[in-house]
XYZ file of C-alpha atoms in Angstrom:
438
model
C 43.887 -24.242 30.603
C 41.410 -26.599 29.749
C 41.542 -27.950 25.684
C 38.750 -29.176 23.383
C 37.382 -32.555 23.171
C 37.616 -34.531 20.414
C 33.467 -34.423 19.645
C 34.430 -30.915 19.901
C 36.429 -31.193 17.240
C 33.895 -32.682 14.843
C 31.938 -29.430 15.440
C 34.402 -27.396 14.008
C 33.820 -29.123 10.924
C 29.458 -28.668 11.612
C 29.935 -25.259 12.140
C 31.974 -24.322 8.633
C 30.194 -21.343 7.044
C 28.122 -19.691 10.045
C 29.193 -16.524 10.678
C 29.032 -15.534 14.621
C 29.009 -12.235 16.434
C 29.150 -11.930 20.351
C 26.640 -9.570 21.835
C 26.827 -7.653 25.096
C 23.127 -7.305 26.149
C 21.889 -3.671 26.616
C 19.231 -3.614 28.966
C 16.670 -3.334 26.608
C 17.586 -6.758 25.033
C 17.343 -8.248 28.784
C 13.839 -6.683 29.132
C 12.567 -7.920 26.184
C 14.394 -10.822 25.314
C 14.950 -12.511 28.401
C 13.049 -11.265 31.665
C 9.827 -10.749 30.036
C 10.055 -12.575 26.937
C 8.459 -9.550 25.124
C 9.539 -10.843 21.675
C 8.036 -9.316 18.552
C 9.265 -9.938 15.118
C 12.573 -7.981 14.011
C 12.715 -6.018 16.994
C 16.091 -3.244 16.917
C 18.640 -2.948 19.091
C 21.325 0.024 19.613
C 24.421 -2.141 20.721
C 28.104 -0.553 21.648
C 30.501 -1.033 18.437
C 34.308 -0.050 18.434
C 36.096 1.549 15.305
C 37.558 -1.783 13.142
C 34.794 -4.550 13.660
C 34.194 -6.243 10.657
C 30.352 -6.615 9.797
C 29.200 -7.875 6.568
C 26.030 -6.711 5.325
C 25.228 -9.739 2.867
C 24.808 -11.990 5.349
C 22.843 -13.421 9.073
C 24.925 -13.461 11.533
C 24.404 -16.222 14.847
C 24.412 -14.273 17.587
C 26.161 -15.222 20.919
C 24.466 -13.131 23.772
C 26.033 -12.308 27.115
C 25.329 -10.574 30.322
C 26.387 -10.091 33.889
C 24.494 -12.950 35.848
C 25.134 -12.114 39.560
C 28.086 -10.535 39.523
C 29.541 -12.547 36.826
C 29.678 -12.337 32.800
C 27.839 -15.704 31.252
C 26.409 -16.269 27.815
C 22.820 -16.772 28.515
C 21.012 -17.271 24.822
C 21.983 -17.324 21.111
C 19.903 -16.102 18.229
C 19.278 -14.977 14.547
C 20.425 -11.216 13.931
C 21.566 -8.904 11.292
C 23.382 -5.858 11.701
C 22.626 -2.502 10.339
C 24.308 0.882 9.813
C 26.336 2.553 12.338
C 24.015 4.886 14.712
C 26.914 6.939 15.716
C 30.634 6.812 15.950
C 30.390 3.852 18.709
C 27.246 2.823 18.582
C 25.863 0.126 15.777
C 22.067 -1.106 15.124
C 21.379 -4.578 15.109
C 18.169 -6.474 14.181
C 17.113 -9.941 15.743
C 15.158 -12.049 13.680
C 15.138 -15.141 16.580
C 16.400 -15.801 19.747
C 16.348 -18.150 22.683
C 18.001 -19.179 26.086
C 19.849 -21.785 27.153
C 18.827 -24.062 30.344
C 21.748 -22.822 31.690
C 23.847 -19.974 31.291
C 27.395 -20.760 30.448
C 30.107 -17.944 32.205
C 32.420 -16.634 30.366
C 35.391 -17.633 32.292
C 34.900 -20.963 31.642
C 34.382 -20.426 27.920
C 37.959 -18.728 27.499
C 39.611 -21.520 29.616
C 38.095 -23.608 27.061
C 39.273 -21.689 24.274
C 42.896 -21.334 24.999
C 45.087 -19.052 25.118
C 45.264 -18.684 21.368
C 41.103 -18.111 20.892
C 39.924 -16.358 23.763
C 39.355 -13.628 21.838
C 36.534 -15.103 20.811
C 34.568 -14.244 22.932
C 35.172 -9.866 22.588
C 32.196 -7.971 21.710
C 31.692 -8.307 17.800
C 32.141 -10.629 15.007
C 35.082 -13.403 15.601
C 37.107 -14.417 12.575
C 35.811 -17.676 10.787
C 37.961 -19.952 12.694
C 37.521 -18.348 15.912
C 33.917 -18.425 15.072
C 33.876 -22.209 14.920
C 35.813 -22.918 18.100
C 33.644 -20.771 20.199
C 30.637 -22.676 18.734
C 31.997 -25.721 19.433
C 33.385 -25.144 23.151
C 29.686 -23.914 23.722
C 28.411 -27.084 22.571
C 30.857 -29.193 24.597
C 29.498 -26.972 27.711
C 26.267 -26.868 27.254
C 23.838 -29.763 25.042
C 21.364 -26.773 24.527
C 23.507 -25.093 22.260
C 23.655 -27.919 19.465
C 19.593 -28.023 20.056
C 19.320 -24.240 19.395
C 21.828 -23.878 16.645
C 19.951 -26.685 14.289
C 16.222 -24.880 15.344
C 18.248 -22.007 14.024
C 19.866 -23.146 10.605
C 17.228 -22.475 8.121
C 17.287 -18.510 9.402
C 21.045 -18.230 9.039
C 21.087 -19.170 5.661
C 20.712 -15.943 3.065
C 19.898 -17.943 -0.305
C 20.903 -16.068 -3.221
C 18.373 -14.385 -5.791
C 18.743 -15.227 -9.256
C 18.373 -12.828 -11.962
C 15.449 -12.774 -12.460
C 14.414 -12.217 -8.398
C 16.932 -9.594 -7.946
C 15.430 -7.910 -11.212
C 12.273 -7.628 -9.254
C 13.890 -6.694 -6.033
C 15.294 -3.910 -7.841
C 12.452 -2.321 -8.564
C 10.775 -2.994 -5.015
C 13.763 -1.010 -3.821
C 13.674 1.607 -6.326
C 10.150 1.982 -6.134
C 10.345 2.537 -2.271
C 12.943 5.128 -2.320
C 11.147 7.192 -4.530
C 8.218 7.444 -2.403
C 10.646 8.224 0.383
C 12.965 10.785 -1.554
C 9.056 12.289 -2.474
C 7.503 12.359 0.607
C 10.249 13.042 2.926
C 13.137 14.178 0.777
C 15.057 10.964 2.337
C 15.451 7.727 0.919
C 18.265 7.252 3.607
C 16.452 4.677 4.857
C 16.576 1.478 2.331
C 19.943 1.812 3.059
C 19.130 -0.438 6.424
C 17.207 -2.789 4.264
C 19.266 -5.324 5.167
C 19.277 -9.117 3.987
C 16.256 -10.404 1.757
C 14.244 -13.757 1.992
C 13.313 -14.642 -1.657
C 9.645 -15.283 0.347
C 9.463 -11.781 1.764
C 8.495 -8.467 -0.117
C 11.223 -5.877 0.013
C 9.877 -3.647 2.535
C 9.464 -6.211 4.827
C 12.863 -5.907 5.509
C 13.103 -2.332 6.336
C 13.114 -0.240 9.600
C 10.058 1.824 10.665
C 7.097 1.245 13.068
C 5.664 -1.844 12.708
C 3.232 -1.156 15.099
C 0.644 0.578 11.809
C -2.667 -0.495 13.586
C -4.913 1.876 11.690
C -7.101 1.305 8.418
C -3.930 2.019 6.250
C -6.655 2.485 3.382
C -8.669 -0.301 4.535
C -6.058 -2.429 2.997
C -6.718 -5.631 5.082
C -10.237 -6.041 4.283
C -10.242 -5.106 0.467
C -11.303 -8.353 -1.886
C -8.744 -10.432 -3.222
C -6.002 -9.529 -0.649
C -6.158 -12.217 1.888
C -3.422 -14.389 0.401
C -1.283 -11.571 -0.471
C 2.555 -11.576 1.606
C 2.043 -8.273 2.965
C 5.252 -5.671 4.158
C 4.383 -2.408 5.496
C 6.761 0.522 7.120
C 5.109 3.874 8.425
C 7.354 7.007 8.172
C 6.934 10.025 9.574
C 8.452 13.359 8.174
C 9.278 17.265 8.844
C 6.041 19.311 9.017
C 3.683 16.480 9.858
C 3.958 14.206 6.921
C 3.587 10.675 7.282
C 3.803 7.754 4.480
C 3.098 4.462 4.916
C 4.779 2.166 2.443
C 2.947 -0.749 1.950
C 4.445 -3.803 -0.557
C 1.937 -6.348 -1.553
C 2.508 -9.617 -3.548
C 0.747 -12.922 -4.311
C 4.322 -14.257 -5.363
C 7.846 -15.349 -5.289
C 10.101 -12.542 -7.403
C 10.880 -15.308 -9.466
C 7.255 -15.786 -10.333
C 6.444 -11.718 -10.758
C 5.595 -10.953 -13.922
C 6.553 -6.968 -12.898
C 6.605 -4.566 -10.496
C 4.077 -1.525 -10.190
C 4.714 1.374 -8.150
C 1.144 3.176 -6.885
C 1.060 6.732 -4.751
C -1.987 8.460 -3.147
C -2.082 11.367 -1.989
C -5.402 11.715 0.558
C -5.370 14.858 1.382
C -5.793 15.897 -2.328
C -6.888 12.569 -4.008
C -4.023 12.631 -5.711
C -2.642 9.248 -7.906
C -0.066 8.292 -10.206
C 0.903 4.689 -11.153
C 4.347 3.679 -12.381
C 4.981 0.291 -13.789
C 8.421 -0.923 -13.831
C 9.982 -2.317 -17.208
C 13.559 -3.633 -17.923
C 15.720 -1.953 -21.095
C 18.222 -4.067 -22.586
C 21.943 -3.431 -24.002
C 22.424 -3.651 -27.881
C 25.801 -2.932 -28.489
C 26.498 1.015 -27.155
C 22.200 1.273 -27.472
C 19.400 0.234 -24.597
C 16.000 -0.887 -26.297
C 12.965 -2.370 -24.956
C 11.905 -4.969 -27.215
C 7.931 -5.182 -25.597
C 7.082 -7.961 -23.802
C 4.036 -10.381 -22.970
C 1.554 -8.624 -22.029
C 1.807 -5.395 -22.984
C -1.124 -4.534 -25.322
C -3.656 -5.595 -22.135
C -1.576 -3.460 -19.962
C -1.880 -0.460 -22.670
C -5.323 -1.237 -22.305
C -5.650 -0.795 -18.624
C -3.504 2.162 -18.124
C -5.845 3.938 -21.091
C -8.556 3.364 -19.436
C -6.976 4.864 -15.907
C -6.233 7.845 -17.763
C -9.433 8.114 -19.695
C -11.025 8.074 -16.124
C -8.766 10.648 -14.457
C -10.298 14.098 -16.325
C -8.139 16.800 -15.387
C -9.434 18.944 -12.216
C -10.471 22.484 -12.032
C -9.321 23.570 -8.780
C -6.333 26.322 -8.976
C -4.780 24.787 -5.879
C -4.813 21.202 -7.812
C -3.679 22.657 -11.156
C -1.380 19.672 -12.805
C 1.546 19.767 -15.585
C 0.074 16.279 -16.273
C -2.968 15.141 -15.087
C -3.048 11.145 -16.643
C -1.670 9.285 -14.042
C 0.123 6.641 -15.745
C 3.411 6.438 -16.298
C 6.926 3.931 -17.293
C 10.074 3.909 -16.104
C 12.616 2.030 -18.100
C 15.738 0.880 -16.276
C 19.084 0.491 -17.271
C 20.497 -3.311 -16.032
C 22.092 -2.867 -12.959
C 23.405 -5.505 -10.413
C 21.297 -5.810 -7.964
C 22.784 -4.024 -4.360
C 20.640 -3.862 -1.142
C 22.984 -1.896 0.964
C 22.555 1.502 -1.795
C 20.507 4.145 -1.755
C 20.887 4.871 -5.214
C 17.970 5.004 -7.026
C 17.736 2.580 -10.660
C 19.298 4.967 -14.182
C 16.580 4.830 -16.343
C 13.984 7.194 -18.133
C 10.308 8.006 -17.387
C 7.659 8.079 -20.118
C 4.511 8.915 -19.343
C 1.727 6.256 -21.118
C 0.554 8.636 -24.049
C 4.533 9.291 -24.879
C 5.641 6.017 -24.820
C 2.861 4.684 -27.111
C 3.647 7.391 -29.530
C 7.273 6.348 -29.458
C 6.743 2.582 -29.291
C 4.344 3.173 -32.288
C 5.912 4.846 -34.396
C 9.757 4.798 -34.123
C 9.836 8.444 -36.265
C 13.250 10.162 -35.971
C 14.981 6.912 -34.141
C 18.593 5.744 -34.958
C 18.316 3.068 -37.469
C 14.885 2.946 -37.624
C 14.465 1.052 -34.953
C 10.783 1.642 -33.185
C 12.126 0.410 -29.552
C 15.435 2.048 -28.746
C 14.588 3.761 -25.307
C 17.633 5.094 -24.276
C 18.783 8.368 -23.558
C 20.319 9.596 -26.565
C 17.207 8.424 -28.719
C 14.663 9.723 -26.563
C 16.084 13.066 -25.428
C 12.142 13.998 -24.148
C 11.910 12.244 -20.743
C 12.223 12.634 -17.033
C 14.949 11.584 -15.572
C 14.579 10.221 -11.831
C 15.706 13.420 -10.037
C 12.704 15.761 -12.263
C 10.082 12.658 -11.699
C 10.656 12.840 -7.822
C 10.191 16.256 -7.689
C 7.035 16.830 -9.854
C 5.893 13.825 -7.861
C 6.336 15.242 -4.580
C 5.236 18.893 -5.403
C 1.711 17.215 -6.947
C 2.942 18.631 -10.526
C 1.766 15.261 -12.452
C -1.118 12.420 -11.300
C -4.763 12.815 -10.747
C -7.293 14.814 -9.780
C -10.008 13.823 -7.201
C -9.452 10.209 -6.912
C -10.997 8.350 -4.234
C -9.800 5.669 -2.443
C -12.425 3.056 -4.027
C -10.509 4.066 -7.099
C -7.290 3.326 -5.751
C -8.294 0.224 -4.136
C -9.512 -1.077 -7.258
C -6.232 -0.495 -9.075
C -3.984 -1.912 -6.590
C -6.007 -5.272 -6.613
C -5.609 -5.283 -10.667
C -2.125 -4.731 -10.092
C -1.598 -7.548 -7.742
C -3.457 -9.701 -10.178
C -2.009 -8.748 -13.153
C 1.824 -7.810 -12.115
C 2.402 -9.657 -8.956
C 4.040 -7.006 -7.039
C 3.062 -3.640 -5.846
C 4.442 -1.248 -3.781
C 2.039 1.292 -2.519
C 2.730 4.452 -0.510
C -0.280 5.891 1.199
C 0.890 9.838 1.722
C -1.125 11.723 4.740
C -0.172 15.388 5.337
C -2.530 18.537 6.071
C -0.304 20.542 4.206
C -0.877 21.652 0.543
C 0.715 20.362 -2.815
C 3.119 22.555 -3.926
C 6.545 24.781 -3.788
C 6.177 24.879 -0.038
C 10.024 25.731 0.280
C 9.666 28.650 -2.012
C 8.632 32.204 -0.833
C 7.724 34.979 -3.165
C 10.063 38.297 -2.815
């Protein structure tokens, strides 16, 4: 058996801290990917995956693709991927974010002789420990120059740089935000679960699984004033009984910069609109408060002047609980986890409530006019009633067209910094559709 080189050796030490996973290429991957270099961005794979393999979620993985190349297994390209949840028992999806092929494809045979007898498992279908990890990289490099060439190219999409607070503060509320609309909609918010990994650059959604392929007006979203600079993620969803949302999440910049997060739904069928913006509670001792923050007068003033322009309908079918759109949620501090569903604990006020509380502090523990939490505001809604009324058509607006709506999302991008906007189309009516009467 052949043994590693000593320049081999000084990759091991290049290669410290990528993580590696050998692919076997379905034939979809070879279509696309390599016979007619169909590539578009973040395409999904189905790939076979045994019981045991060790994938972690919080991180890119480089992937090592092989094939049978007449008659013969060789590694024929590498690439960025990241893997998602399992599809079935066996079966695992993956995502790849780049990919290329080498000059020359390298067989696999030769690649184990390389290895020895104590790595050739390196090469099995799946992640490779760490170490075994490194030696495959580097007996690839020692057969083949193209693999140091594509590995470097690659480097800046393997690395996963970590949010700081307050990033992960606002990708918190992108993600809670989105599952709401998708619990509301579609009664499933199963699906940020394959978020996946987050570029501090990229809006949550952008992330996410879905059709990318949303070629229609979406609103007329691309040719609205003041959004050609915006970094623009959008996922189309389609649901039981014809219902389709299209979750669109706009901002002008990094989460770092944000200065919140506004959540804005419209319904088309029945002009329907509510707008949530996002704010942070803080711990006290055994209390959460909400101390205000910059800001919030001129964002009083805005969401006043929403409501004052949303009079409540007068069609029975559109009859509302609440008919001012506006509302808050307050969130509990929570680490930041990409992989959950769970939605963010906090407590919804709509605008008139919490100015009446925030005002006034009457009946508060201690006095205090900003303690939010639970036990000193028992009147709220709590996410699980919000979702509902949301997705029945219980609370929001009456008769609001899109002009409306257009003009609210562009104060929101210029005011907040991050919006996420779900666009709900269904021919069927608001209301207890699961309900009969007996």
């Amino acid at each position: 058996m052949g043994t590693l080189s000593p320049a081999s050796g000084e990759a091991l030490n290049r290669y410290e801290g990528i993580s590696v996973a050998v692919i076997r290429m379905t034939d979809e991957m070879r279509e696309h990917l390599v016979r007619h270099r169909t590539f578009i961005k973040r395409p999904t794979f189905t790939i076979a995956d045994t019981a045991g393999l060790t994938w972690k979620r919080d991180r890119r993985y480089l992937g090592v693709f092989k094939t049978d190349v007449d008659g013969e297994v060789k590694v024929v390209g590498l690439g960025v991927m990241t893997p998602s949840k399992m599809a079935s028992n066996f079966t695992r999806k993956v995502r790849v974010e780049q990919f290329d092929t080498l000059e020359h494809p390298i067989p696999a045979s030769r690649i184990r002789d390389m290895l020895g007898n104590r790595y050739q498992d390196a090469l099995n279908d799946g992640p490779p420990t760490d170490a075994r990890a490194r030696r495959l990289l580097a007996v690839l490099e020692g057969l083949s120059e193209s693999v140091g060439v594509l590995i470097s190219g690659f480097a800046a999409g393997l690395t996963v740089p970590a949010l700081g607070d307050a990033a992960a503060e606002v990708r918190s509320f992108e993600k809670d935000a989105t599952a709401t609309l998708l619990e509301a909609v579609l009664g499933d918010r199963g699906a940020v679960r394959d978020a996946g990994l987050l570029h501090e650059s990229e809006p949550f959604v952008e992330a996410m699984p879905g059709d990318r392929n949303v070629n229609y007006d979406w609103l007329h979203f691309a040719d609205w004033p003041g959004f050609g600079d915006v970094s623009t993620g959008i996922r189309r969803f389609v649901g039981p009984h014809d219902q389709e949302l299209v979750v669109c999440n706009l901002t002008k910049r990094l989460p770092e910069q944000v200065d919140g997060v506004d959540l804005l739904y419209y319904n088309e069928l029945h002009s329907c609109f509510v707008l949530v913006q996002y704010k942070r509670l803080f711990r006290e001792g055994r209390h959460l408060s909400y101390p205000g923050d910059h800001g919030l007068d001129q964002q009083l003033a805005r969401l006043r002047a929403i409501d004052d322009a949303c009079p409540p309908g007068d069609a029975v079918a559109d009859i509302r609980l609440h008919a001012q759109p506006t509302f808050f949620k307050f969130c509990e501090p929570s680490p930041f986890d990409p992989g959950s569903i769970d939605m963010l604990k906090g407590v919804y006020l709509a605008r008139p409530h919490f100015e009446r509380i925030f005002a006034g502090g009457e009946g508060l523990p201690g006095g205090s006019r900003y303690r939010l939490g639970k036990g000193e505001v028992p009147r709220h809604l709590n996410t699980t009633a919000f979702t509902m009324l949301l997705a029945h058509g219980w609370i929001g607006s009456c008769g609001i067209g899109s002009d409306f709506v257009r003009e609210q999302a562009r104060l929101s991008l210029s005011t907040r910094g991050s919006l996420v906007f779900g666009l709900h189309r269904s021919e069927r009516p608001l209301g207890n559709n699961s309900m009969s009467w007996s």
